[in-house]
Coordinates of C-alpha atoms and ligand atoms in Angstrom, one line a residue:
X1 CA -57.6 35.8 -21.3
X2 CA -58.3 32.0 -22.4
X3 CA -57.4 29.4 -20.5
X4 CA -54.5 28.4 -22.8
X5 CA -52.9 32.6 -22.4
X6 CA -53.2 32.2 -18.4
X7 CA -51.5 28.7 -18.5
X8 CA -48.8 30.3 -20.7
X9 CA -48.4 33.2 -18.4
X10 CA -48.3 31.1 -15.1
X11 CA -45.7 28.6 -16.4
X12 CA -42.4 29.0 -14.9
X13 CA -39.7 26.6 -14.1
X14 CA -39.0 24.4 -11.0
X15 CA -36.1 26.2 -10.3
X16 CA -37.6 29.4 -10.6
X17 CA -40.6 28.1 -8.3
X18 CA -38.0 26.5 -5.8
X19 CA -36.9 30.1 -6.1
X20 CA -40.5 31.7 -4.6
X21 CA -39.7 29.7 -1.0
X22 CA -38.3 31.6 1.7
X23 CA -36.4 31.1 4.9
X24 CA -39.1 30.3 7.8
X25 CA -41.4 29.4 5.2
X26 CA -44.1 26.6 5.9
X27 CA -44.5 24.5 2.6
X28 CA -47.1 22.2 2.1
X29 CA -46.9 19.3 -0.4
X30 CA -49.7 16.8 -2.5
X31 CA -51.1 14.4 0.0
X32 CA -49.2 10.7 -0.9
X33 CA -49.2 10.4 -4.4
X34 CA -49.6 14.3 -4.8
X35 CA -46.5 15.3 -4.0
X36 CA -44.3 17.3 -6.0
X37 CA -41.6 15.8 -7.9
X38 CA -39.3 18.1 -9.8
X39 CA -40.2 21.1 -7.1
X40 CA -38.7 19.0 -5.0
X41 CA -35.7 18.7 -6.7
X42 CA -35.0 22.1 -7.7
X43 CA -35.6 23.0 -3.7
X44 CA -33.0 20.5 -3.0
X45 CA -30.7 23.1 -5.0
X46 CA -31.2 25.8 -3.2
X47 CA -28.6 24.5 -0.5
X48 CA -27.5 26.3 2.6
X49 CA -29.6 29.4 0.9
X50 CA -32.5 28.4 3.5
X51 CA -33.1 27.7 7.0
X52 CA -35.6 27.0 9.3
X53 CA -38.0 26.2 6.9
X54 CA -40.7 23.2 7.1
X55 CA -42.2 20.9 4.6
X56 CA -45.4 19.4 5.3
X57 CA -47.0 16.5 4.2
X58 CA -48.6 13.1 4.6
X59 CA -48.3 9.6 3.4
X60 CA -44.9 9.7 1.8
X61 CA -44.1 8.0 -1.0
X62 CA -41.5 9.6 -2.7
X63 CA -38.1 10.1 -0.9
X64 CA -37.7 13.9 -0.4
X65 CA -34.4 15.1 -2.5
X66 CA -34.5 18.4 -0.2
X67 CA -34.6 17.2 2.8
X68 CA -32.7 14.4 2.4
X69 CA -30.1 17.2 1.7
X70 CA -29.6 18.0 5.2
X71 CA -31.4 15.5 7.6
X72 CA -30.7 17.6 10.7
X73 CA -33.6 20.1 10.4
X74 CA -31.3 23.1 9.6
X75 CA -32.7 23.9 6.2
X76 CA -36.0 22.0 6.9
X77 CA -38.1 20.3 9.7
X78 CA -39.7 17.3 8.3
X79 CA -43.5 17.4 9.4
X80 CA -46.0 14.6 8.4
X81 CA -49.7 13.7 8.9
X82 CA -49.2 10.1 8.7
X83 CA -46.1 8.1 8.6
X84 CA -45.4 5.6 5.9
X85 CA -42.0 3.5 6.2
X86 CA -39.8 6.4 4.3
X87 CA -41.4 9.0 7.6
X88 CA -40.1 6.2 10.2
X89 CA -36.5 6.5 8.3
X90 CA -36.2 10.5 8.4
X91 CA -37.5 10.7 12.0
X92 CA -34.8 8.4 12.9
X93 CA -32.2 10.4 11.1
X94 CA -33.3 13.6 13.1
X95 CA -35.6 16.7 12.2
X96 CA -38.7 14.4 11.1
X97 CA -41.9 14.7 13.1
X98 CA -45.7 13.4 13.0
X99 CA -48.7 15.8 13.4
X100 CA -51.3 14.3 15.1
X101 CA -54.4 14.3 13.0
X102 CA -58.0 12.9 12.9
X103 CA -58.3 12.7 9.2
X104 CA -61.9 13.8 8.8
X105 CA -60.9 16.8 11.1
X106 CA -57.6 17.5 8.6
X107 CA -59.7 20.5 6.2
X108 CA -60.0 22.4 9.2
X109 CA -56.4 22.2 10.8
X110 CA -55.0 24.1 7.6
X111 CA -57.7 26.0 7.6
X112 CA -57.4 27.0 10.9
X113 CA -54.4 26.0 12.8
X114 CA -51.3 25.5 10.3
X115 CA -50.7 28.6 8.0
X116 CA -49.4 27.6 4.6
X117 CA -47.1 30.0 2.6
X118 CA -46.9 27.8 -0.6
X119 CA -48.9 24.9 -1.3
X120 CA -47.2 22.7 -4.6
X121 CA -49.2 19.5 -5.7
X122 CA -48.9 17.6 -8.3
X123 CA -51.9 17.1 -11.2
X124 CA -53.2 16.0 -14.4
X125 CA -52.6 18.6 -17.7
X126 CA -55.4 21.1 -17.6
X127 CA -58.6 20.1 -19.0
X128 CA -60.5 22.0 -21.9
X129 CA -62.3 24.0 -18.8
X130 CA -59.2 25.4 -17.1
X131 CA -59.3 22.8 -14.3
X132 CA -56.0 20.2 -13.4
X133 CA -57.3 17.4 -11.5
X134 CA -55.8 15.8 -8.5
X135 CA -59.0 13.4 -7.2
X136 CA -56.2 10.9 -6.8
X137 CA -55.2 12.6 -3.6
X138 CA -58.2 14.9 -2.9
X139 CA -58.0 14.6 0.7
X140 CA -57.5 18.3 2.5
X141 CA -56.3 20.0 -0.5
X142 CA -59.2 22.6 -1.3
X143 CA -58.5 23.7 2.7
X144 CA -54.5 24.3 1.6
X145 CA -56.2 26.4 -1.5
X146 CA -58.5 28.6 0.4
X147 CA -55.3 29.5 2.4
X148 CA -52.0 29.0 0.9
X149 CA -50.1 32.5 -0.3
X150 CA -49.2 30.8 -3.1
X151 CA -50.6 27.8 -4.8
X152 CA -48.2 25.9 -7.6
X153 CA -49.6 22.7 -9.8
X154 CA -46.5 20.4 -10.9
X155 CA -48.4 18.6 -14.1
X156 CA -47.5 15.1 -14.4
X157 CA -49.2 14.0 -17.7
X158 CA -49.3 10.0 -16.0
X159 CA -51.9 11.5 -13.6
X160 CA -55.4 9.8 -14.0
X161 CA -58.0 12.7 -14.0
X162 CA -60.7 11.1 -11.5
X163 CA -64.1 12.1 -11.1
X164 CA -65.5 14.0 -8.4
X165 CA -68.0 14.2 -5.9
X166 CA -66.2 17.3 -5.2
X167 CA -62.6 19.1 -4.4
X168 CA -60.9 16.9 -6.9
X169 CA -59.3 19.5 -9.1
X170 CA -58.4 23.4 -9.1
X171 CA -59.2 25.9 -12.0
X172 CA -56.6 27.9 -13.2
X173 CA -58.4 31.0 -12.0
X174 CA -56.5 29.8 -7.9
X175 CA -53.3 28.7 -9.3
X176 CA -50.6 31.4 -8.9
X177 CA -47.8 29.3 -10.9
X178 CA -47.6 25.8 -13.0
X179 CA -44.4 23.9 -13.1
X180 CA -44.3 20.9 -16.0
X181 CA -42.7 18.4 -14.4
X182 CA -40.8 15.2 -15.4
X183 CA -43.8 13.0 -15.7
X184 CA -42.4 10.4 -13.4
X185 CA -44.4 7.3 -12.4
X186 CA -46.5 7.4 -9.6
X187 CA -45.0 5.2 -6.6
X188 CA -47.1 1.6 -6.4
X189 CA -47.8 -0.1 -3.3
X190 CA -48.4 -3.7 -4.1
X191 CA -50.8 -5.9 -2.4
X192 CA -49.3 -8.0 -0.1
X193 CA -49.5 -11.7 -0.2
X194 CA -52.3 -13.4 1.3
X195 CA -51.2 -15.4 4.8
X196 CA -53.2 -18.1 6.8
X197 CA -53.4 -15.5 9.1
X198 CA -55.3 -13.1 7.2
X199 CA -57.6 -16.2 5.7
X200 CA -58.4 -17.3 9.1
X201 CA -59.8 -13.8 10.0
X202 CA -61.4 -12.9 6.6
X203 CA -63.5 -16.1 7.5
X204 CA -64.8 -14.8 10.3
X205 CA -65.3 -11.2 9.3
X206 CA -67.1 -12.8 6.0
X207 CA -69.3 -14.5 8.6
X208 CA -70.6 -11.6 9.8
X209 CA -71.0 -9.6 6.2
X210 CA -74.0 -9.8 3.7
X211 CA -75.4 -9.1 0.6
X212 CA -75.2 -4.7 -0.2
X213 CA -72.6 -4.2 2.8
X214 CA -70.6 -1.1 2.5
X215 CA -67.1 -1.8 2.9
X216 CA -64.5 0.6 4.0
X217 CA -60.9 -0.8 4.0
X218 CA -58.0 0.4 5.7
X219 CA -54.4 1.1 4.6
X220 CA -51.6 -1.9 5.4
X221 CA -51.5 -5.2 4.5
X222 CA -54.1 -7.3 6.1
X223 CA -57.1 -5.0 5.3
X224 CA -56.1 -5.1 1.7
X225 CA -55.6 -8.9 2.3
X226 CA -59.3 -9.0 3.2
X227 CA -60.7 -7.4 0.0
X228 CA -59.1 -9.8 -1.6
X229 CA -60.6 -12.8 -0.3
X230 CA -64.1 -10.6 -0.4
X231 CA -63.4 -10.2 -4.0
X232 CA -63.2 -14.0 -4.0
X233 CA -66.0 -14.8 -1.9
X234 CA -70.0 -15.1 -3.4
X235 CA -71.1 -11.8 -1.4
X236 CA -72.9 -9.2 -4.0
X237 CA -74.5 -5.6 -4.6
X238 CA -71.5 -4.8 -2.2
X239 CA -71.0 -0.5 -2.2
X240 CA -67.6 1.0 -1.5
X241 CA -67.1 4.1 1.2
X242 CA -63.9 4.5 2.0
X243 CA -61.0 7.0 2.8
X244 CA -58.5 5.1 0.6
X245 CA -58.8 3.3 -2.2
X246 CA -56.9 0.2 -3.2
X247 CA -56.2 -2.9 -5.2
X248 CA -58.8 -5.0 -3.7
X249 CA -61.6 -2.5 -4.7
X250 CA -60.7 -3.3 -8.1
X251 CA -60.6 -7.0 -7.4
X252 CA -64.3 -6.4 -6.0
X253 CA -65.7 -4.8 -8.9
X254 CA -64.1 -7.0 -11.7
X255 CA -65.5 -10.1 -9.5
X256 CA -68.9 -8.8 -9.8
X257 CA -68.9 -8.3 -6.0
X258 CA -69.6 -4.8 -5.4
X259 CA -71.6 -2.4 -7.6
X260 CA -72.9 0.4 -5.2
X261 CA -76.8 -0.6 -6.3
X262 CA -77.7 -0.3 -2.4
X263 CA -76.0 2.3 -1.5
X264 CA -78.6 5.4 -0.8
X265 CA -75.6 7.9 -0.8
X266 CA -73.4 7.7 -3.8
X267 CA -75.7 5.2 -5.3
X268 CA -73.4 3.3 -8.2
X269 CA -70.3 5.4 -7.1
X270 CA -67.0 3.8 -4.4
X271 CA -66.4 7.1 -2.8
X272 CA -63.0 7.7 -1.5
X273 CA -60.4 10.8 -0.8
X274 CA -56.7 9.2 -2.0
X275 CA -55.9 6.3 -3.8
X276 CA -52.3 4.1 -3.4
X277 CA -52.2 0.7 -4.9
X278 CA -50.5 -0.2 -8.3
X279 CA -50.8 1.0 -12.1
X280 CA -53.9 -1.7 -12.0
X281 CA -55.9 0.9 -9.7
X282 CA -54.6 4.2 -11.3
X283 CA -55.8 2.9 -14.2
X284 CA -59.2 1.9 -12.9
X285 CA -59.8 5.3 -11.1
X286 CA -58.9 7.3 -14.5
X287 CA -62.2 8.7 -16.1
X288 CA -64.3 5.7 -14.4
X289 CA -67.8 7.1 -13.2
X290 CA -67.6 4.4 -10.9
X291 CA -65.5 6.3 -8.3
X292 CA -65.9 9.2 -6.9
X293 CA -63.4 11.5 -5.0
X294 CA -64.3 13.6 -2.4
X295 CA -62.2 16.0 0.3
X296 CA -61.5 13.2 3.6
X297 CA -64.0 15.9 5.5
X298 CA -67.1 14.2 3.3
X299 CA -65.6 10.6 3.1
X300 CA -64.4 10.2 6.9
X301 CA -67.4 12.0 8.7
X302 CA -68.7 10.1 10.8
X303 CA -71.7 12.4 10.1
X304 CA -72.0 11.5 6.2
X305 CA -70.3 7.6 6.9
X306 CA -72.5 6.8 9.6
X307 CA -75.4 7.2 7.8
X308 CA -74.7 4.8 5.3
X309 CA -76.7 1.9 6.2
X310 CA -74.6 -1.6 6.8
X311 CA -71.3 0.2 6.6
X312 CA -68.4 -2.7 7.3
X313 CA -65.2 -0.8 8.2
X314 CA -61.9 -3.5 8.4
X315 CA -59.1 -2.1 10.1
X316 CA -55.7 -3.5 11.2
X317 CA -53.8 -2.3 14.7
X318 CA -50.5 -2.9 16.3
X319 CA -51.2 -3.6 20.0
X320 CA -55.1 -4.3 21.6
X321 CA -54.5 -4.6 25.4
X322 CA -57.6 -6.2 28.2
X323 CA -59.3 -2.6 28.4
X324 CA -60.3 -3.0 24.3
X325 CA -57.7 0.0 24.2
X326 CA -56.7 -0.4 20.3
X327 CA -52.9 1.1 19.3
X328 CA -52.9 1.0 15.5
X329 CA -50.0 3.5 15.1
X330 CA -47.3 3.4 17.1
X331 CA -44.8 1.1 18.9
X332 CA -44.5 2.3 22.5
X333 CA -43.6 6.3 21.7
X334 CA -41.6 5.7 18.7
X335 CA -44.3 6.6 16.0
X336 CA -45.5 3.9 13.1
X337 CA -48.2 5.0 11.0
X338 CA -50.8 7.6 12.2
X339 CA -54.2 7.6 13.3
X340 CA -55.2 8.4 10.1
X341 CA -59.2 7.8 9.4
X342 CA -59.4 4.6 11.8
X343 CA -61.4 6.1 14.7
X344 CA -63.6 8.3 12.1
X345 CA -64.5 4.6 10.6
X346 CA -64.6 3.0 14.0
X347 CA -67.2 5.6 14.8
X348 CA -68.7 5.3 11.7
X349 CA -69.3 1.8 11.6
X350 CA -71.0 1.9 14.8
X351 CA -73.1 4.7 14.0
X352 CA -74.2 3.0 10.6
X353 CA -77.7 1.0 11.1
X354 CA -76.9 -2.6 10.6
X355 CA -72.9 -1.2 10.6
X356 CA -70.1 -3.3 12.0
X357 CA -66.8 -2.3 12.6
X358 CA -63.8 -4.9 13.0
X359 CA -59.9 -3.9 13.8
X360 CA -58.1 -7.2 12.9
X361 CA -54.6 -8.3 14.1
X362 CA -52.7 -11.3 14.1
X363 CA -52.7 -12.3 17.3
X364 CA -48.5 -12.2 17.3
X365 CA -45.9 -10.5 16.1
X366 CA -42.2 -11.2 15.1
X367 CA -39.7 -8.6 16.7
X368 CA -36.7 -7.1 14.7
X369 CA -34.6 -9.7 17.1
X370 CA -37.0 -12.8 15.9
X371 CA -38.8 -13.2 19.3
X372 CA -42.4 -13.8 19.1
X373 CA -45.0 -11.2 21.0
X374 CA -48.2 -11.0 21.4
X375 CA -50.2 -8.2 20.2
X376 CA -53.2 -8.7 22.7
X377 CA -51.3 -7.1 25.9
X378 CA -52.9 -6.7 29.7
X379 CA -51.8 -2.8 28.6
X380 CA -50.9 -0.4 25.6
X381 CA -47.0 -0.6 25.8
X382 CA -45.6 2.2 28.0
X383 CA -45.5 5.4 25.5
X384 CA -48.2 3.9 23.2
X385 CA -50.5 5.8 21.3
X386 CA -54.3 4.9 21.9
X387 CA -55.9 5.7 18.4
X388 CA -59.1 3.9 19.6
X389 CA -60.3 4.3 23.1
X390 CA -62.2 1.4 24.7
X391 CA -65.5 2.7 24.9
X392 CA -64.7 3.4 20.7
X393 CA -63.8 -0.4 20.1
X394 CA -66.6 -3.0 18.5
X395 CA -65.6 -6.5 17.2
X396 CA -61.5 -7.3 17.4
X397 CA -60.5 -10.1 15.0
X398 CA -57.7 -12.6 15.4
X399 CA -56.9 -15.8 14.1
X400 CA -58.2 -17.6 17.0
X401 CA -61.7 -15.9 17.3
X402 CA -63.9 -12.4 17.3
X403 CA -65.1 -10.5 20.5
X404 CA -67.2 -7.8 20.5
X405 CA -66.3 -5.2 23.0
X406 CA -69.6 -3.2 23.0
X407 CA -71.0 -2.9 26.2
X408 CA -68.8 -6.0 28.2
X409 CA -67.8 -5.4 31.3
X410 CA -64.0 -5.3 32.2
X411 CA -63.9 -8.7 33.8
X412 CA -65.5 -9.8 30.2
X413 CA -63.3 -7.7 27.6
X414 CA -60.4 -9.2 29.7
X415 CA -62.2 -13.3 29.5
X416 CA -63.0 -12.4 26.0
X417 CA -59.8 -10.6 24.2
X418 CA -57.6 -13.4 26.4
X419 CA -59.7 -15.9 24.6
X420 CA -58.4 -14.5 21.1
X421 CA -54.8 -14.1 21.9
X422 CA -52.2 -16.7 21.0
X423 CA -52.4 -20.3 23.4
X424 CA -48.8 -19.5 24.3
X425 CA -49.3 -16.3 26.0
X426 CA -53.0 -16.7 27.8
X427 CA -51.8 -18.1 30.6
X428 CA -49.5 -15.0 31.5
X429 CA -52.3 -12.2 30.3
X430 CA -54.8 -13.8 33.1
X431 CA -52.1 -13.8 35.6
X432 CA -51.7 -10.2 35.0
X433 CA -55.3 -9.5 34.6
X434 CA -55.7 -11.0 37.9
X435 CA -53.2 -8.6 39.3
X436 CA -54.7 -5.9 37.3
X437 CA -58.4 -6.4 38.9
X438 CA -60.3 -7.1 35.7
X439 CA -60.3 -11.1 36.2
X440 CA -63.2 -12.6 37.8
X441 CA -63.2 -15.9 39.7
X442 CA -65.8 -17.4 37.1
X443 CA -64.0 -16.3 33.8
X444 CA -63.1 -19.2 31.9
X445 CA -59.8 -20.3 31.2
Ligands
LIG501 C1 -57.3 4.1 5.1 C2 -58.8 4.2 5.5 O1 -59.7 4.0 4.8 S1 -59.1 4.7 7.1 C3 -58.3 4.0 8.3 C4 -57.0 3.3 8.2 N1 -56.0 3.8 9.0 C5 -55.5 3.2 10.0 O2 -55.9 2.1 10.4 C6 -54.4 3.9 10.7 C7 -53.5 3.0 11.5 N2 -53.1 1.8 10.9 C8 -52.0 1.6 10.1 O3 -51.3 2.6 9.8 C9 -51.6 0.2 9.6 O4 -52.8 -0.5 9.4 C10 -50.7 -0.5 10.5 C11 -49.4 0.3 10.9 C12 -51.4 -0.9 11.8 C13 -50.2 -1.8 9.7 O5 -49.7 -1.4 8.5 P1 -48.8 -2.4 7.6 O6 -48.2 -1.6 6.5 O7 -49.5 -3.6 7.3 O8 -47.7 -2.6 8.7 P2 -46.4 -3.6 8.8 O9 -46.8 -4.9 9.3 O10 -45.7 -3.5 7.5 O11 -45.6 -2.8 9.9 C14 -45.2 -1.5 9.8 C15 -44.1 -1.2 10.8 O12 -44.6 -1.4 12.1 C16 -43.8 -2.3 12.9 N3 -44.7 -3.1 13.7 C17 -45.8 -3.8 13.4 N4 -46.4 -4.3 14.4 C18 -45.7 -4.0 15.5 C19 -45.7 -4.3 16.9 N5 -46.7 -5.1 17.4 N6 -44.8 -3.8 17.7 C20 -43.8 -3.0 17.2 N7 -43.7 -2.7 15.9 C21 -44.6 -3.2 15.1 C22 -43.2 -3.2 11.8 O13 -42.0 -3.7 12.3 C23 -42.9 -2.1 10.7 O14 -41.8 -1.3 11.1 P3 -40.5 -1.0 10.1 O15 -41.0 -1.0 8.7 O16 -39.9 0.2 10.6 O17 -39.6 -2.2 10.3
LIG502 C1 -54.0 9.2 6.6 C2 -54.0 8.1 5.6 C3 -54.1 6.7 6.0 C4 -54.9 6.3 7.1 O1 -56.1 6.7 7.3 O2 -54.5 5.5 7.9

C-alpha cells in the first residue's frame, strides 16, 4: 500500500477516536505544545460515559476541554510531568496531580513504569516519506510509541516540521489512526520583560562566560531574560545545548552571537527536545538545519551534556536556603513547576570541562498579600521540594552578588549565600544561622 492508501485507511474522526478510550484507560497526550487539540474535544463529549480514567501529560498549555468537564477526578485524574500555571489551577480545583520526573530519566518511566493504552500527539501533515513530524516536542515520545496500544497523530498543518538528531517524527508504518484536526495555533509564551533584577545578574553571569560557551537556558522568565541580554552582549561562536528552546536562542543567532562552530558534538546545530516561545521561534525551528531535536534522554544526559566542553547552564529557583539546598519547583508542598531538566543541567554543567552552572534568583519575592520575602532562607520552607541537593549546587546568582558553593564548608555557604541575600533580611538569616550551628565567630557580617 503507498503511503497516501495507509493515510486514507487510518483517517477517522475525533469523535470516532475519542470513541477508542475506555473506562480505566491511561491516555497519554503530546508533551506542551504536542498536545491534542480536537481529541480533546471530542473526549470532552463523551460525558459521564467514562470513569476512572487518567490523562497524562506535561507542560500544559492548552486548557483541557475534558477534564475541565468534570474537575473532580470522576471521569479523569489529571496527571502531569511538570506544572505550568494552567496545572497549578486544576490541582487546586481537585483531581490534578504532579509525577515526579527527572527529565533525562522520562524515556524510561513510560517505558518501564507508566503503561499507556493510547498515546494521541499532535504533528505536522505527513511528509513525501510517510513520516509526521513532532521535533517541536520530541521529548519522551518515541518511549510512549514503543509502548502505547494505540498510537493516534492529530495533524495540525501550523506545525513546523523540525529537523532531527533523532525521535522527531513517526512513520505511518506505528500510527494506528490519524485524526485532522482544526489547525489551531500553537499557544505562545512571550518573553518576559527585562527587569534591573535580571540585568544586575546577567552582568555577573556574563562575567564569568566566554567566547564558544555552550549555553543551556532554563524555562521561566529570568533565564529567558538572560539570553536576551547575551544576545545583546559582544560574546561570539557561542553553541546551543539545551532541553528547551526559546526566544532568546533566536535573539542569539540573529545577533551573530552563537553559531555552534565550537561545539565538538552537534557541531553548527542548537540541540534541544521541546520548543515554547512565540510564532518568532516556531518559525525559526521550521526546516532550519540549525536546530536539531532530539528525545530529552540525549539532550538532558548528563552523560552526552557533560561532555560538551564549556557547557554554561542558567537556571532560575524559588527558595535557596544556608545548606546551598536549591527549591526551583515548589512553594512549601503546594507544587509550582517541576524538576524538570534543572538537576540533569546542574550535573551537567559541572561535569562539562571548563562548565559552569548558575541557578539565579532575585534575591526577594512579592507574596500574593504584597509582603516582601526573601528567597535566600536559613531552610527550604517546611514541605518544600529540594530539586537540587547541596552537594549538586555550583555558582547561585542574585542581584547583590555570586557564590559558588563547590566544596565551602557550612559555616562558608552560610557567610557566603547571607552575603547575596537582600540587606533587609541578613541580619535575621545570621541570627538563625547562629542558632542553626553553621555561623562561625569569624564570618563576616
Ligand atoms: C528547560 C531546560 O532547559 S532545563 C531546566 C529548567 N527547569 C527548571 O529549572 C525547573 C524548575 N524551574 C521552573 O520551573 C521555573 O524556572 C520557576 C518556577 C522557578 C520560575 O518560573 P517563572 O515562570 O519565571 O515563575 P513565576 O515567577 O511566573 O512564578 C510562578 C509561580 O510561582 C510562584 N512563586 C514564585 N516564587 C515563589 C516563592 N518564592 N514562594 C512562593 N511562590 C512563588 C508565583 O507566585 C507563581 O504562582 P501563580 O502563577 O500560581 O501565582
Ligand atoms: C519539563 C520541562 C521544563 C523543565 O525542564 O523545567
Amino acid at each position: 500500500m503507498s503511503f497516501s492508501e495507509q493515510y486514507r485507511s487510518k483517517r477517522i474522526t475525533a469523535t470516532e477516536a475519542a470513541r477508542m478510550v475506555k473506562s480505566g484507560d491511561w491516555i497519554e497526550y503530546g508533551f506542551c505544545l504536542a498536545a491534542p487539540r480536537a481529541f480533546d474535544a471530542a473526549l470532552a463529549e463523551r460525558g459521564d460515559e467514562l470513569s476512572n480514567a487518567h490523562i497524562r501529560t506535561g507542560v500544559t498549555v492548552y486548557p483541557s476541554l475534558a477534564f475541565e468537564a468534570d474537575t473532580t477526578g470522576g471521569r479523569f485524574t489529571w496527571n502531569s510531568w511538570h506544572f505550568t500555571g494552567l496545572d497549578r489551577r486544576y490541582a487546586a480545583q481537585g483531581a490534578a496531580y504532579y509525577i515526579p520526573m527527572r527529565f533525562a530519566e522520562l524515556p524510561r518511566y513510560v517505558l518501564e513504569n507508566q503503561p499507556t493504552d493510547v498515546f494521541v500527539t499532535q504533528a505536522a501533515p505527513m511528509d513525501r516519506h510517510g513520516f509526521f513530524n513532532f521535533g517541536i516536542s520530541n521529548s519522551h515520545h518515541y518511549g510512549v510509541i514503543a509502548r502505547a496500544k494505540k498510537v493516534i497523530i492529530e495533524v495540525n498543518e501550523r506545525f513546523p516540521r523540525v529537523h532531527g538528531g533523532h525521535g522527531h517524527g513517526i512513520h505511518i508504518d506505528q500510527v494506528d489512526h490519524i485524526i485532522e484536526g482544526d489547525n489551531l495555533p500553537l499557544a505562545e509564551l512571550p518573553p518576559a520583560s527585562i527587569s534591573d533584577v535580571d540585568r544586575a545578574i546577567a552582568a555577573q553571569v556574563l562575567a564569568k562566560m566566554t567566547d564558544g560557551d555552550c549555553v543551556q537556558l532554563g524555562i521561566g522568565g529570568m533565564p529567558n531574560a538572560l539570553g536576551q541580554m547575551i544576545a545583546q552582549s559582544d560574546l561570539k561562536d557561542l553553541g546551543g545545548h539545551t532541553e528547551m528552546i526559546a526566544d532568546s536562542f533566536v535573539d542569539m543567532f540573529q545577533a551573530g552571537r552563537m553559531n555552534g562552530s565550537r561545539k565538538a558534538l552537534d557541531r553548527g546545530r542548537i540541540a534541544f527536545t521541546f520548543a515554547l516561545g512565540t510564532q518568532k521561534l516556531y518559525d525559526f525551528i521550521d526546516e532550519n538545519p540549525f536546530v536539531a531535536s532530539y528525545p530529552v534522554d540525549y539532550t538532558n544526559s548528563t552523560e552526552v551534556a557533560g561532555t560538551i566542553d564549556n557547557l554554561v547552564t542558567i537556571n532560575n529557583a524559588v527558595e535557596v536556603d544556608l545548606f546551598g539546598q536549591v527549591c526551583a519547583e515548589s512553594s512549601g508542598p503546594r507544587q509550582i513547576s517541576g524538576t524538570g531538566g534543572q538537576l540533569d543541567f546542574v550535573l551537567a554543567g559541572y561535569r562539562s570541562k571548563g562548565g559552569r552552572s548558575f541557578i539565579c534568583l532575585s534575591s526577594t519575592y512579592r507574596d500574593k498579600a504584597g509582603n516582601i520575602k526573601s528567597r535566600i532562607l536559613p531552610t527550604i520552607t517546611p514541605g518544600g521540594i529540594i530539586t537540587d541537593t547541596r552537594s549538586t549546587t555550583m555558582y547561585v546568582v542574585t542581584e547583590y552578588g555570586m557564590f559558588n558553593c563547590k566544596g565551602q564548608t557550612a559555616w562558608q555557604r552560610a557567610e557566603g549565600l547571607i552575603g547575596i541575600a537582600h540587606p533587609q533580611f541578613r541580619e535575621e538569616l545570621i541570627a538563625q544561622a547562629e542558632a542553626m550551628g553553621i555561623w562561625r565567630r569569624s564570618n563576616k557580617r
